XYZ file of C-alpha atoms in Angstrom:
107
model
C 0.000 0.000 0.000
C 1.177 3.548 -0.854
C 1.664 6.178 1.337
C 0.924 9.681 1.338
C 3.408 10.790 3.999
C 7.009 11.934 2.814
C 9.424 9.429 3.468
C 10.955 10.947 6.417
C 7.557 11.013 8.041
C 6.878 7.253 7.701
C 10.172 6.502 8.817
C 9.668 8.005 12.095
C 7.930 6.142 15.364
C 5.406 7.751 16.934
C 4.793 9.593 20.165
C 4.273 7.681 23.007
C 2.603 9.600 25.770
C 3.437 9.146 29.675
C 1.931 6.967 31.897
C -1.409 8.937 33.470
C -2.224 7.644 37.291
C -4.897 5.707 38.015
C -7.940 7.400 39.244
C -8.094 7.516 42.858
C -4.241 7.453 43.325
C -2.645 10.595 45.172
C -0.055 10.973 42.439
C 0.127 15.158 41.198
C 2.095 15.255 37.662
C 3.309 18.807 37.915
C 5.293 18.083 34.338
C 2.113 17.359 32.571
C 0.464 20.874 33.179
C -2.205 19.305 35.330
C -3.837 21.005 38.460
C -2.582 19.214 42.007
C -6.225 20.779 43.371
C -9.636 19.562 42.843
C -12.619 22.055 41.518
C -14.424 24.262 43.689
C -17.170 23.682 45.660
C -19.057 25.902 43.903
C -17.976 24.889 40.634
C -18.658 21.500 41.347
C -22.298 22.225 42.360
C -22.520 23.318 38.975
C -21.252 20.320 37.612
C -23.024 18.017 39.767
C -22.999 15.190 37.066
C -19.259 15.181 36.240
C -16.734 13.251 37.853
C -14.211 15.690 39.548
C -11.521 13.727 39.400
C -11.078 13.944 35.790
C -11.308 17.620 35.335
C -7.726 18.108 36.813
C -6.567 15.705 34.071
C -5.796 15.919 30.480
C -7.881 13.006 28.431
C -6.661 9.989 26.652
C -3.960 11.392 24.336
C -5.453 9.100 21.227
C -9.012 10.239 21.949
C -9.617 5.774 21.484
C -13.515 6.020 23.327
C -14.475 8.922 20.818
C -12.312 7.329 18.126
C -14.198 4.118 18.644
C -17.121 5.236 18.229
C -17.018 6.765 15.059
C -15.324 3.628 13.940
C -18.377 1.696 14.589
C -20.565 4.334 13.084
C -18.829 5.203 9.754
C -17.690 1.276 9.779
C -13.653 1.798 8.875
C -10.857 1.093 11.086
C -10.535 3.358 14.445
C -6.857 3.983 12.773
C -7.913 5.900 10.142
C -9.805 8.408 12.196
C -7.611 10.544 13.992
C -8.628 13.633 17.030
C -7.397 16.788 17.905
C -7.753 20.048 19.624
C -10.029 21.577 16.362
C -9.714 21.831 13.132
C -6.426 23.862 12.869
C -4.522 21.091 14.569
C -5.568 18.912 12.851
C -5.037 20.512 9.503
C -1.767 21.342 10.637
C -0.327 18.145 11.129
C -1.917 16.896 7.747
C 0.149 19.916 5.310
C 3.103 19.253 7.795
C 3.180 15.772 7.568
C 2.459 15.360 3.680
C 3.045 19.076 2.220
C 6.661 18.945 0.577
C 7.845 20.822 -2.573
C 5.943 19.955 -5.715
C 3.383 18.216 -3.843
C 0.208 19.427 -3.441
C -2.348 18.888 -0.294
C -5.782 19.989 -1.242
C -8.448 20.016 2.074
């Protein structure tokens, strides 16, 4: 199968993210840019319904629950869909990954 990645780009591995702490554990990751301190009281009033724990966190790097679904729904494999933080991103790392001279990337 061809690919539509410049060579250097296949011939890289990709990123593997750090370990996240179970929930429940006391662990703070300070080099992960997370929060050591739970939501307000007030805040969490608000948000009654949400599971505090997890707001401190950042979510699964690889998105795989959202990315599952969609598998399911558009039926193709969960490693062709890929997440990101909007549309720039993820536009982005499509023209930087496949954009070289004399090679066009229409989107």
């Amino acid at each position: 199968m061809s690919s539509f990645f410049r060579p250097n780009i296949d011939a890289m591995a990709g990123y593997v993210p750090g370990e996240q702490p179970k929930p429940g554990t006391r662990i703070i990751k300070l080099n992960t840019n997370e929060n050591p301190y739970p939501p307000s009281p007030a805040a969490m009033d608000v948000l009654r319904n949400i599971d505090g724990e997890w707001l401190r966190r950042y979510p699964n790097p690889f998105a795989n629950e959202f990315r599952q679904a969609i598998s399911e729904v558009l039926q193709v494999p969960m490693d062709w869909i890929m997440a990101g933080n909007g549309s720039d991103e993820i536009l982005n790392v499509i023209v930087r990954s496949c954009a070289e001279r004399q090679r066009q990337v229409v989107y």
